Amino acid sequence: MFTRFLKSLFFACFFVLLVFTATANDGYKLWLQYAPFETHTEAHYYHEYLSDISLVGQSPTHEVISKEFQLATEGFFKGSLTPRIDSSGNGKIWVGKISDLPVKISRSFKDQLEKIGDQGYLLLYVSGQVIVTAKKDVGLLYGTFALLKAIQTRERLDELDRLENPKIQTRMLNHWDNLNRTVERGYAGFSIWNWHRLPNHIDKQYIDYARANASLGINATSITNVNANALVLTPIYLEKAAAIADAFRPYGIKLYLTARFSAPMELDKLPTADPLDPAVQAWWKDKAKEIYEYIPDFGGFVVKADSEGQPGPHNYGRTQADGANLLAEALQPFGGLVMWRAFVYSENTPTDRTKQAYDEFKPLDGKFLDNVIVQVKNGPLDFQPREPFHPLFGAMPETPLMMEFQITKEYLGQDTHWVNLASLWKEVLQADTYAKGQGSTISKVLDGSLHGYKHTAITGVANIGTDRNWTGHPTAQADWYSYGRLAWDPHTDIGQIAEDWLKMTFTTDATFVSTAKNIMLKSHSIAVDYMTPLGLHHIMARSHHWGPGPWVTGGRRDDWTATYYHRASEDGIGFDRTSAGSNALEQYNPAVQKQWQDLESTSLDYLLWFHRVPWDKELSSGNTLWMEMALRYQRGVEGARWMQAEWDSIEGKIDEERFGHIRSFLKIQVSEAEWWRDACLLYFQQFAQQPLPEGVEAPEKDLEYYMGFRRFFVPGI
Ligand code: GCW
């Protein structure tokens, strides 16, 4: 009786505390908010488990797990509960390796336990206990985060029975961070890697970064820009990098660095960087050995070569395989990998830029050493709002390919637009390459099941910076989150991902979650409508890539202009990539070609990517091309306004700070959507020579205004 009274008193105090403290939130805690329970019943239910935890075994990762439980419990109960974490084995939550399980359990669940891979885990409710078990420490950490997620999303624990193994071995982030702390295409402040203070100072943010990544199963990170500086391979920097690697190790995260191909010349004055030169080969071997002395579990190199001014094997008349194999051979004795990017193209090559990577790499299939993975962007151009999938996927059965997504929104509104990238990625992951008949999806290329790849990997270009909330736009945290979830399992439903993220990040309130989820799931197609509808691409402003620039023409490189891609004239618009044009289409499997070769049956979403279409052409929608384009731009603007109204409708459901932040960014988004629509329609109207269809709002300014519009110091270049 008395204990019941005490318990009620405890929860009553807890809720009084909650009411007075729920207004400010700067978003730093990401989806690991561990926000206080919202009802008495919830608090009561989870209290029983979280107050009594057994953590069996010892390792640096166990310490991390213990701290995470403490942090979570503190958050859930506003500091009023300190969990008892012991190794007795009697706790309501039991965390430990398979080898430490009580015999009774390991016998009864033998079949399930055998299915747990090196990075997997099992969550199971057995006779009053929640068991988190795994083969290795890292699996225990992943399992712990999965359990905490179950609590954050208010799952019942007495129904838990979840066996998870990641589908892709290496799940990585690529930072495009420079050593001077600027971030290429970064819109959330400066680089979080404070090289100047390393190796002695390990910023708390590195640890929180590791926690956030581990909570998603991200197990690798490359912390330097692919437009690489060779300095990072010198002892001064290797010592600093080693300190970061040490900090990440308990979280199961391996460190990678970018390798500048000309490093032997820049650092040690070798006369050449020719991959077939024995002195160059010896240099890389020594360098690899040196790196492993600093970082014994170093992941390997990420390399951008022969692209946008970066040095590479082409400088010596060698192939991409020669270049990649040079580094692979050096790393091979230590088990390191080379992630060699396929983003190779040149203004001196006369073919359509979107064809060049395939032309270059396809003939090299099978010629790479077996610790090389070729890293391919999702589309053949460059992270546009929407692109067809890259034709290399499905075309390299003998060479492991990994996906490179861009989490930072270079072409999708940068830091101020709410665009849920999971929708874009899902379109790509589900795309069918037909490499081995119907159902040969990109997910199956990546998880290795289609071609039996020895190595499987995926990466995302990070959107992380020193902004207090990490990503600039509070909703851009969802992109980091969703990327991690899809990297773990590319088959995951993106609606589920959105829902989990919203509940963990903001609140479990049902109206909030369903309204915000709806915004998220529609946001990508809305942005495509107001930026690049109908398969338009590369029509953004020059250099900083912020805002519209369909008029961009001339200059140093034709393949960096807008007119190269849209080719608008009075006759029509679009890039003919069929056999009558550049024939980029031929790089796809015949079954895929069929979907896109005929103008009449090509999905309108890809129309102008593959076809050149007269303005008066009547489309499957019943509209002429011009009308359809104008209506889609208008629809995009209306979509952005709808997002704004929907967001306003859930005011009061979450803290004012993040609510207001998103609200003010939505204002920017709406006005920039109008800017895109007005600028593009006015520009294209010169060629279409027709009035705007009914329902499309007239632009506020004239074309000259938009073309003359200059912005200075746009971030991210
Ligand atoms: O999209 C382009 C970007 C460059 C980037 C390059 C790449 C790191 O505009 O900033 O350079 O892609 O992926 O290498």
XYZ file of C-alpha atoms and ligand atoms in Angstrom:
731
model
C 0.000 0.000 0.000
C 2.680 2.412 1.080
C 4.914 1.504 -1.890
C 2.001 2.049 -4.232
C 1.503 5.466 -2.699
C 5.190 6.252 -3.159
C 5.110 5.101 -6.756
C 2.100 7.311 -7.543
C 3.826 10.219 -5.866
C 6.887 9.576 -7.990
C 4.892 9.663 -11.246
C 2.885 12.697 -10.131
C 6.082 14.677 -9.467
C 7.491 13.450 -12.712
C 4.564 14.848 -14.699
C 4.562 18.183 -12.900
C 8.205 18.527 -13.835
C 7.410 17.644 -17.408
C 4.765 20.333 -17.914
C 7.186 23.060 -16.925
C 10.087 21.964 -19.032
C 8.791 20.884 -22.415
C 9.118 24.072 -24.430
C 12.693 24.443 -25.687
C 14.593 22.001 -27.807
C 17.485 22.904 -30.070
C 17.485 19.539 -31.820
C 21.019 18.577 -30.819
C 19.864 15.214 -29.530
C 18.607 14.194 -32.960
C 16.363 11.117 -32.814
C 17.950 10.074 -29.546
C 15.790 12.501 -27.599
C 14.634 9.937 -25.063
C 11.865 12.395 -24.321
C 9.857 11.917 -21.139
C 6.910 9.575 -21.399
C 3.722 11.387 -22.183
C 1.332 9.366 -20.050
C 1.339 7.861 -16.640
C 0.578 4.408 -18.049
C 3.539 4.497 -20.416
C 5.926 5.646 -17.732
C 4.668 2.946 -15.451
C 4.978 0.217 -18.046
C 8.548 0.950 -19.121
C 9.718 1.793 -15.615
C 9.583 -1.832 -14.695
C 12.090 -2.731 -17.381
C 14.377 0.270 -17.370
C 14.925 0.159 -13.650
C 16.377 -3.311 -13.759
C 19.010 -4.107 -16.368
C 21.592 -6.850 -16.549
C 24.551 -6.245 -18.783
C 26.672 -9.339 -19.024
C 30.299 -9.175 -20.137
C 32.874 -6.458 -20.425
C 34.336 -4.423 -23.253
C 34.551 -0.774 -24.299
C 31.320 -1.370 -26.217
C 29.653 -2.666 -23.059
C 30.576 0.610 -21.389
C 28.969 2.492 -24.232
C 25.836 0.372 -23.858
C 25.684 1.023 -20.154
C 26.001 4.767 -20.685
C 23.301 4.716 -23.327
C 20.863 3.003 -20.977
C 21.634 5.586 -18.315
C 21.187 8.467 -20.722
C 17.946 7.067 -22.072
C 16.518 6.390 -18.642
C 17.467 9.827 -17.437
C 15.631 11.305 -20.396
C 12.553 9.104 -20.165
C 12.175 9.820 -16.466
C 13.564 13.338 -16.335
C 16.500 12.342 -14.206
C 14.377 10.797 -11.505
C 15.364 7.225 -12.230
C 18.862 5.797 -12.189
C 18.715 2.306 -13.569
C 20.352 -0.500 -11.708
C 22.756 -2.014 -14.216
C 24.438 -5.128 -12.928
C 25.814 -8.326 -14.316
C 23.679 -10.633 -12.200
C 21.671 -11.893 -15.129
C 18.357 -11.432 -13.329
C 17.376 -8.066 -14.783
C 14.108 -7.430 -16.606
C 16.348 -6.436 -19.498
C 19.193 -8.842 -20.192
C 21.981 -7.788 -22.546
C 24.802 -10.154 -23.377
C 26.456 -12.200 -26.061
C 25.114 -15.537 -27.238
C 28.048 -17.207 -25.536
C 26.859 -15.742 -22.216
C 23.211 -16.781 -22.529
C 21.822 -19.150 -19.917
C 21.909 -22.687 -21.334
C 18.152 -23.034 -21.148
C 17.659 -20.130 -23.522
C 20.441 -21.005 -25.908
C 18.992 -24.480 -26.230
C 15.391 -23.436 -26.754
C 16.211 -20.742 -29.281
C 19.051 -22.513 -31.049
C 17.624 -22.038 -34.555
C 17.147 -18.320 -34.140
C 20.531 -17.801 -32.538
C 22.260 -19.558 -35.388
C 20.833 -17.047 -37.817
C 22.520 -14.097 -36.136
C 25.405 -12.842 -38.248
C 28.482 -10.915 -37.141
C 26.668 -7.599 -37.043
C 23.196 -8.828 -36.247
C 21.193 -9.128 -33.047
C 18.132 -10.709 -31.553
C 15.538 -9.028 -29.340
C 13.390 -11.536 -27.589
C 10.942 -11.643 -24.735
C 11.360 -14.842 -22.746
C 9.897 -15.680 -19.374
C 9.592 -12.167 -18.077
C 12.885 -10.903 -19.475
C 13.734 -8.852 -22.552
C 16.820 -10.471 -24.032
C 19.188 -8.510 -26.255
C 21.757 -10.871 -27.649
C 24.312 -10.991 -30.442
C 27.414 -12.778 -31.571
C 29.652 -9.750 -31.203
C 29.785 -6.624 -29.078
C 28.729 -4.413 -31.937
C 25.570 -6.468 -32.386
C 24.779 -5.881 -28.712
C 25.089 -2.167 -29.286
C 22.789 -2.308 -32.317
C 20.355 -4.445 -30.336
C 20.403 -1.964 -27.461
C 19.566 0.888 -29.797
C 16.813 -1.224 -31.322
C 15.347 -1.812 -27.879
C 15.545 1.879 -27.023
C 13.861 2.657 -30.325
C 11.101 0.210 -29.456
C 10.599 2.117 -26.214
C 10.735 5.497 -27.939
C 8.106 4.386 -30.422
C 6.070 2.810 -27.600
C 6.172 -0.796 -28.670
C 5.152 -3.405 -26.161
C 8.202 -5.212 -24.881
C 6.486 -8.423 -23.983
C 5.890 -9.122 -27.652
C 9.437 -8.579 -28.850
C 10.797 -11.193 -31.210
C 13.072 -9.528 -33.714
C 16.078 -10.936 -35.465
C 18.001 -8.441 -37.558
C 21.057 -8.731 -39.739
C 22.169 -5.838 -41.909
C 21.735 -6.501 -45.624
C 24.803 -4.505 -46.647
C 28.211 -5.034 -45.024
C 29.661 -1.532 -45.092
C 27.245 1.294 -44.337
C 29.090 4.490 -44.649
C 29.051 8.262 -44.561
C 31.267 10.355 -46.818
C 32.089 13.791 -45.529
C 33.152 16.332 -48.096
C 34.981 18.196 -45.334
C 38.142 20.131 -46.007
C 41.012 20.312 -43.556
C 40.361 24.043 -43.106
C 36.870 23.077 -41.871
C 34.872 24.361 -44.824
C 32.495 21.743 -46.183
C 32.004 21.323 -49.897
C 28.245 21.343 -50.514
C 27.738 21.591 -46.784
C 24.989 23.872 -45.556
C 25.007 23.285 -41.819
C 27.988 25.316 -40.745
C 31.586 24.212 -40.664
C 33.133 20.802 -40.449
C 32.716 19.106 -37.107
C 36.274 17.745 -37.415
C 38.374 20.199 -35.523
C 41.805 19.176 -36.788
C 43.524 21.982 -35.001
C 42.533 20.645 -31.585
C 43.189 17.036 -32.394
C 44.597 14.637 -31.322
C 44.372 15.698 -27.687
C 40.888 17.084 -27.627
C 38.055 14.711 -28.474
C 35.046 16.902 -28.832
C 31.858 15.601 -27.270
C 30.235 16.012 -30.640
C 32.414 13.194 -32.057
C 30.976 10.862 -29.469
C 27.426 11.978 -30.127
C 28.106 11.543 -33.835
C 29.259 7.994 -33.180
C 26.209 7.278 -31.032
C 23.832 8.602 -33.672
C 25.479 6.560 -36.389
C 25.661 3.416 -34.303
C 21.968 3.799 -33.507
C 21.376 3.315 -37.234
C 24.036 0.708 -37.802
C 26.326 3.018 -39.785
C 29.715 1.371 -39.400
C 32.115 3.379 -41.540
C 32.956 6.978 -42.210
C 35.288 8.826 -44.497
C 35.923 12.180 -42.917
C 37.722 14.105 -45.660
C 36.627 15.559 -48.971
C 36.935 13.474 -52.120
C 38.464 16.573 -53.654
C 41.335 15.507 -51.512
C 44.218 17.175 -49.802
C 47.271 14.898 -49.629
C 48.208 16.399 -46.271
C 45.817 14.090 -44.479
C 48.196 11.245 -45.299
C 51.094 12.865 -43.423
C 52.052 11.846 -39.866
C 50.714 15.045 -38.302
C 47.257 14.365 -39.643
C 47.410 10.600 -39.271
C 47.936 11.058 -35.566
C 44.829 13.213 -35.438
C 42.835 10.786 -37.561
C 43.955 7.974 -35.256
C 42.473 9.812 -32.283
C 39.128 9.981 -34.054
C 39.369 6.308 -35.001
C 40.054 5.432 -31.358
C 36.989 7.374 -30.258
C 34.808 5.612 -32.836
C 36.046 2.070 -32.248
C 33.696 1.161 -29.352
C 30.802 2.241 -31.559
C 31.799 -0.147 -34.333
C 32.714 2.626 -36.766
C 35.733 2.277 -39.034
C 37.604 5.250 -40.307
C 38.390 5.809 -43.989
C 40.329 8.634 -45.611
C 40.322 10.096 -49.084
C 43.497 9.512 -51.054
C 44.782 12.067 -53.496
C 46.184 10.231 -56.470
C 49.155 12.556 -56.839
C 50.115 12.276 -53.150
C 53.494 10.599 -53.855
C 54.497 13.643 -55.904
C 53.085 16.217 -53.522
C 54.324 14.699 -50.301
C 57.587 13.069 -51.317
C 58.513 14.704 -54.591
C 58.318 11.561 -56.697
C 58.566 12.529 -60.350
C 55.354 10.714 -61.230
C 52.208 9.153 -59.779
C 51.936 6.626 -62.606
C 50.228 3.541 -61.163
C 52.525 1.219 -63.091
C 55.716 2.832 -61.824
C 57.454 0.603 -59.239
C 58.533 3.564 -57.098
C 54.947 4.785 -56.943
C 53.752 1.317 -56.011
C 56.365 1.106 -53.269
C 55.349 4.541 -51.998
C 51.711 3.517 -51.562
C 52.712 0.261 -49.898
C 54.838 2.132 -47.385
C 52.094 4.658 -46.851
C 49.534 1.936 -46.181
C 51.870 0.307 -43.684
C 52.390 3.622 -41.946
C 48.643 4.310 -41.759
C 47.989 0.924 -40.181
C 50.572 1.688 -37.533
C 48.422 4.622 -36.493
C 45.049 3.009 -37.132
C 45.215 -0.784 -36.928
C 41.665 -1.232 -38.179
C 41.801 1.498 -40.831
C 38.953 0.973 -43.324
C 40.644 2.108 -46.503
C 40.585 4.822 -49.149
C 37.808 6.656 -50.941
C 39.066 8.040 -54.233
C 37.909 10.596 -56.746
C 40.212 10.478 -59.737
C 40.161 11.943 -63.225
C 37.158 14.055 -62.491
C 36.622 17.786 -62.140
C 40.321 18.547 -61.995
C 41.384 15.703 -59.697
C 44.531 13.818 -60.725
C 44.209 10.188 -61.719
C 45.467 7.329 -63.864
C 44.368 9.084 -67.058
C 47.220 11.509 -66.554
C 49.514 8.581 -67.412
C 47.346 6.930 -70.039
C 46.269 4.263 -67.566
C 42.814 2.905 -66.802
C 40.645 3.356 -63.741
C 41.405 -0.271 -62.874
C 45.158 0.442 -62.936
C 44.593 3.328 -60.561
C 42.308 1.472 -58.165
C 44.501 -1.633 -58.134
C 47.552 0.399 -57.192
C 45.913 1.407 -53.930
C 44.176 -1.924 -53.451
C 47.452 -3.778 -53.587
C 48.914 -1.509 -50.948
C 45.937 -1.997 -48.599
C 45.451 -5.665 -49.302
C 47.866 -7.085 -46.655
C 45.945 -5.158 -43.980
C 42.436 -5.970 -45.146
C 41.664 -2.432 -46.331
C 39.215 -1.552 -49.084
C 39.370 0.923 -51.950
C 36.186 2.732 -52.794
C 36.910 4.003 -56.251
C 34.370 6.479 -57.531
C 32.811 6.068 -60.970
C 32.045 9.789 -61.152
C 34.578 10.161 -63.944
C 33.853 12.463 -66.832
C 35.651 15.030 -68.901
C 34.756 18.026 -70.978
C 37.253 16.745 -73.549
C 35.255 13.601 -74.153
C 32.810 14.400 -76.927
C 29.997 12.103 -75.739
C 26.982 12.963 -73.604
C 28.294 13.392 -70.054
C 25.761 10.917 -68.686
C 27.319 8.157 -70.826
C 30.905 8.572 -69.772
C 31.095 6.592 -66.535
C 29.531 3.531 -68.154
C 31.756 3.819 -71.219
C 34.780 3.968 -68.980
C 33.955 1.338 -66.370
C 31.875 -1.300 -68.122
C 34.828 -2.616 -70.167
C 36.821 -2.917 -66.935
C 34.353 -5.287 -65.285
C 36.344 -8.057 -63.603
C 39.640 -6.201 -63.903
C 39.687 -4.797 -60.372
C 41.418 -6.484 -57.452
C 39.006 -8.017 -55.031
C 39.342 -5.347 -52.357
C 38.085 -2.673 -54.738
C 34.476 -1.511 -54.737
C 33.363 0.871 -57.440
C 31.293 3.659 -55.936
C 28.489 4.811 -58.236
C 26.142 7.775 -57.774
C 22.464 6.944 -57.947
C 22.049 8.545 -61.344
C 24.308 9.032 -64.358
C 24.544 12.814 -64.001
C 24.857 14.246 -60.528
C 22.313 13.953 -57.717
C 19.611 15.833 -59.585
C 16.146 16.162 -58.013
C 15.155 13.159 -60.105
C 17.291 11.040 -62.420
C 16.847 7.619 -63.927
C 19.094 5.097 -62.190
C 22.738 4.789 -63.158
C 23.173 2.281 -66.007
C 26.235 0.742 -64.345
C 23.957 -0.924 -61.789
C 23.316 -4.382 -63.106
C 26.070 -4.045 -65.702
C 29.070 -5.015 -63.545
C 28.498 -8.590 -62.370
C 32.208 -9.172 -61.760
C 32.940 -5.990 -59.838
C 31.292 -5.056 -56.573
C 29.387 -1.803 -56.958
C 28.313 0.377 -54.075
C 25.757 3.154 -54.053
C 26.607 6.778 -53.393
C 23.628 8.859 -52.327
C 23.851 12.532 -51.495
C 22.348 13.310 -48.117
C 23.355 16.936 -48.281
C 20.900 18.762 -50.532
C 23.123 20.353 -53.119
C 20.371 20.336 -55.733
C 17.292 20.066 -53.552
C 16.983 23.340 -51.724
C 20.219 23.101 -49.747
C 19.585 23.919 -46.100
C 16.157 25.481 -46.198
C 13.801 23.172 -48.112
C 12.015 20.270 -46.509
C 12.493 17.448 -48.957
C 12.418 13.946 -47.598
C 15.175 12.206 -49.506
C 14.043 8.725 -48.566
C 11.443 8.984 -51.345
C 14.119 9.683 -53.939
C 16.327 6.882 -52.658
C 13.481 4.429 -52.551
C 12.680 5.121 -56.205
C 16.259 4.254 -57.038
C 16.518 1.209 -54.787
C 13.352 -0.267 -56.228
C 14.308 0.427 -59.836
C 14.634 -2.746 -61.858
C 17.847 -3.191 -63.817
C 16.526 -6.414 -65.424
C 20.129 -7.652 -65.330
C 18.889 -11.139 -64.539
C 15.317 -10.749 -65.636
C 12.462 -9.013 -63.891
C 13.037 -8.253 -60.215
C 16.760 -7.464 -60.539
C 16.370 -4.367 -58.425
C 19.144 -2.050 -57.389
C 18.618 -3.144 -53.780
C 19.614 -6.625 -54.871
C 22.686 -5.328 -56.653
C 23.696 -3.550 -53.457
C 22.977 -6.330 -51.013
C 25.089 -8.593 -53.207
C 22.335 -11.115 -53.834
C 22.069 -10.446 -57.560
C 25.687 -10.987 -58.549
C 27.116 -12.622 -55.443
C 29.483 -9.758 -54.673
C 32.151 -10.485 -52.118
C 31.934 -6.988 -50.673
C 28.787 -4.943 -50.312
C 28.650 -1.291 -49.352
C 26.636 1.893 -49.531
C 27.514 5.478 -48.765
C 25.826 8.817 -48.324
C 27.420 12.251 -48.612
C 26.878 13.663 -45.147
C 24.755 16.711 -44.380
C 26.375 17.287 -41.016
C 28.021 20.439 -39.744
C 28.608 22.567 -36.666
C 25.050 23.930 -36.587
C 23.633 23.185 -33.171
C 21.083 20.848 -34.718
C 23.760 19.206 -36.927
C 21.961 19.516 -40.260
C 20.717 23.104 -40.624
C 17.113 22.256 -41.380
C 15.639 20.317 -38.470
C 13.988 17.969 -40.945
C 17.281 17.240 -42.685
C 18.040 15.065 -39.674
C 15.460 12.729 -41.169
C 17.650 12.315 -44.236
C 20.604 11.173 -42.144
C 18.261 8.909 -40.215
C 16.514 7.461 -43.283
C 19.796 6.920 -45.057
C 21.029 4.840 -42.122
C 17.850 2.787 -42.023
C 17.926 2.098 -45.767
C 21.624 1.278 -45.601
C 20.852 -1.340 -42.969
C 18.040 -2.718 -45.087
C 17.252 -1.130 -48.448
C 13.920 -2.929 -48.469
C 12.581 -1.010 -45.457
C 9.290 0.805 -45.921
C 9.909 4.552 -45.986
C 6.578 5.369 -44.360
C 7.676 3.317 -41.379
C 11.022 5.105 -41.328
C 9.328 8.506 -41.361
C 6.997 7.483 -38.576
C 9.799 6.173 -36.383
C 11.876 9.278 -36.959
C 8.991 11.583 -36.068
C 8.147 9.705 -32.906
C 11.747 9.527 -31.729
C 12.560 13.103 -32.663
C 9.412 14.985 -31.714
C 6.463 13.243 -30.130
C 4.297 10.165 -30.389
C 1.160 12.317 -30.691
C -0.909 10.597 -33.400
C -2.131 13.744 -35.172
C 1.343 15.189 -35.270
C 2.868 11.980 -36.592
C 0.303 11.378 -39.320
C 0.296 15.010 -40.505
C 4.075 15.360 -40.571
C 4.515 11.946 -42.145
C 2.175 12.914 -44.940
C 4.208 16.069 -45.556
C 7.397 14.026 -45.637
C 6.145 11.457 -48.083
C 4.865 14.065 -50.523
C 7.721 16.531 -50.190
C 10.061 15.074 -52.780
C 7.611 15.060 -55.655
C 6.530 18.564 -54.683
C 10.134 19.776 -54.939
C 10.654 18.012 -58.261
C 7.552 19.792 -59.558
C 8.739 23.256 -58.630
C 12.372 22.672 -59.644
C 12.780 20.186 -62.460
C 9.479 18.665 -63.603
C 9.150 16.249 -66.530
C 12.748 15.005 -66.404
C 14.403 18.421 -66.704
C 17.854 18.440 -65.130
C 20.874 20.595 -64.384
C 18.983 23.868 -64.720
C 20.231 25.340 -61.451
C 22.359 28.436 -60.998
C 26.024 28.187 -61.801
C 28.654 27.144 -59.305
C 26.793 27.402 -55.989
C 23.828 25.558 -57.497
C 21.305 27.423 -55.410
C 18.115 28.504 -57.152
C 17.096 28.373 -60.809
C 19.442 29.040 -63.729
C 17.985 27.562 -66.920
C 19.747 30.358 -68.821
C 23.229 29.296 -67.667
C 25.324 28.923 -70.800
C 28.878 29.406 -72.068
C 31.885 29.546 -69.788
C 34.678 27.086 -69.244
C 32.748 23.857 -69.625
C 29.695 23.135 -71.702
C 28.802 20.152 -69.509
C 28.435 22.527 -66.561
C 25.761 24.652 -68.251
C 21.984 24.353 -68.271
C 21.540 24.829 -71.999
C 23.688 21.731 -72.676
C 21.023 19.680 -70.898
C 17.654 21.222 -71.760
C 18.441 22.355 -75.305
C 15.337 24.534 -75.436
C 14.495 26.230 -78.723
C 11.329 27.183 -80.526
C 11.061 23.621 -81.812
C 10.918 22.056 -78.401
C 12.909 21.059 -75.373
C 14.727 18.041 -73.952
C 17.830 15.912 -74.439
C 17.351 13.161 -76.978
C 19.095 10.154 -75.483
C 17.467 7.615 -77.787
C 19.269 6.098 -80.765
C 18.331 9.197 -82.736
C 20.278 11.261 -80.223
C 23.147 10.501 -77.836
C 21.912 6.940 -77.414
C 22.636 6.919 -73.688
C 19.585 4.696 -73.529
C 21.550 1.859 -75.088
C 23.522 1.508 -71.845
C 20.482 0.017 -70.135
C 19.184 -3.520 -70.371
C 16.826 -3.945 -73.379
C 13.857 -4.383 -71.041
C 14.636 -1.012 -69.466
C 15.231 0.601 -72.830
C 11.747 -0.445 -73.797
C 10.244 1.664 -70.998
C 11.970 4.802 -72.143
C 12.663 4.587 -75.863
C 9.259 5.584 -77.090
C 8.223 9.150 -76.413
C 4.582 8.146 -76.202
C 5.051 5.563 -73.465
C 7.887 7.117 -71.450
C 6.799 8.126 -67.973
C 6.286 11.878 -67.867
C 8.667 11.967 -64.920
C 11.567 11.132 -67.237
C 10.246 12.567 -70.488
C 12.763 15.345 -71.142
C 15.642 13.294 -69.806
C 15.281 10.935 -72.754
C 13.370 12.851 -75.364
C 13.269 16.068 -77.208
C 9.646 17.107 -77.375
C 7.849 19.848 -79.365
C 6.025 22.386 -77.215
C 2.677 21.531 -78.780
C 3.019 17.804 -78.419
C -0.001 16.368 -76.670
C 1.074 14.183 -73.755
C -0.578 11.222 -72.097
C -2.078 13.625 -69.563
C -4.064 15.291 -72.343
C -2.080 18.520 -72.008
C 0.447 19.883 -74.429
C 4.028 19.808 -73.252
C 4.019 23.521 -72.501
C 0.811 23.298 -70.505
C 1.975 20.274 -68.595
C 5.239 21.955 -67.689
C 3.539 25.131 -66.504
C 0.917 23.196 -64.549
C 3.532 21.072 -62.846
C 5.505 24.120 -61.759
C 2.280 25.585 -60.397
C 1.416 22.302 -58.681
C 4.827 22.355 -57.009
C 4.236 25.832 -55.597
C 0.823 24.804 -54.364
C 2.410 21.726 -52.808
C 4.863 23.876 -50.881
C 2.008 26.068 -49.652
C 0.110 22.959 -48.640
C 3.121 21.785 -46.615
C 3.125 25.130 -44.861
C -0.585 24.974 -44.020
C -0.309 21.386 -42.812
C 2.609 22.289 -40.587
C 0.710 25.248 -39.156
C -2.159 22.930 -38.310
C -0.006 21.022 -35.821
C 1.251 23.991 -33.898
C 1.396 23.322 -30.173
C 2.053 19.630 -30.559
C 5.833 20.006 -30.197
C 8.292 22.452 -28.662
C 8.116 26.001 -29.974
C 11.771 26.133 -30.881
C 11.829 23.428 -33.505
C 8.278 24.163 -34.613
C 9.172 27.792 -35.265
C 12.406 26.894 -36.986
C 10.606 24.677 -39.456
C 7.837 27.213 -39.895
C 10.287 29.952 -40.886
C 12.107 27.626 -43.284
C 8.791 26.738 -44.903
C 8.346 30.428 -45.633
C 11.648 30.367 -47.468
C 10.663 27.183 -49.246
C 7.393 28.631 -50.520
C 9.026 31.793 -51.781
C 11.841 29.847 -53.414
C 9.344 27.480 -55.024
C 7.653 30.550 -56.533
C 11.046 31.825 -57.628
C 11.842 28.534 -59.387
C 8.447 28.455 -61.082
C 8.516 32.057 -62.225
C 12.108 32.081 -63.411
C 11.860 28.789 -65.295
C 8.487 29.457 -66.875
C 9.477 32.931 -68.033
C 12.685 31.564 -69.479
C 11.085 28.601 -71.280
C 8.136 30.710 -72.405
C 10.488 32.600 -74.722
C 10.794 29.409 -76.724
C 7.296 28.021 -76.256
C 5.841 31.380 -77.195
C 2.526 30.678 -75.575
C 0.643 32.194 -72.701
C 0.565 30.583 -69.282
C -2.354 28.181 -69.028
C -5.255 28.961 -66.790
C -4.532 28.304 -63.134
C -0.863 29.226 -63.347
C -0.125 32.415 -61.468
C 1.601 35.214 -63.350
C 5.200 35.867 -62.264
C 5.803 38.902 -60.125
C 8.890 40.093 -61.997
C 10.195 39.842 -65.528
C 12.812 37.457 -66.870
C 15.528 40.075 -66.821
C 15.086 40.415 -63.086
C 15.524 36.705 -62.454
C 18.463 36.423 -64.816
C 20.179 39.358 -63.200
C 19.562 38.141 -59.676
C 22.870 37.691 -57.853
C 23.523 36.216 -54.443
C 26.876 36.409 -52.777
C 28.563 33.980 -50.415
C 26.114 31.140 -50.877
C 27.456 28.437 -48.569
C 28.931 25.168 -49.604
C 31.343 25.947 -52.418
O 28.051 17.330 -57.705
C 29.343 17.622 -57.872
C 29.565 18.702 -56.854
C 31.004 18.796 -56.443
C 31.454 17.422 -55.976
C 31.301 16.447 -57.132
C 31.675 15.032 -56.778
C 33.041 16.803 -54.298
O 29.098 19.906 -57.371
O 31.091 19.745 -55.426
O 32.774 17.427 -55.515
O 29.965 16.416 -57.534
O 30.786 14.259 -56.459
O 32.835 14.687 -56.835
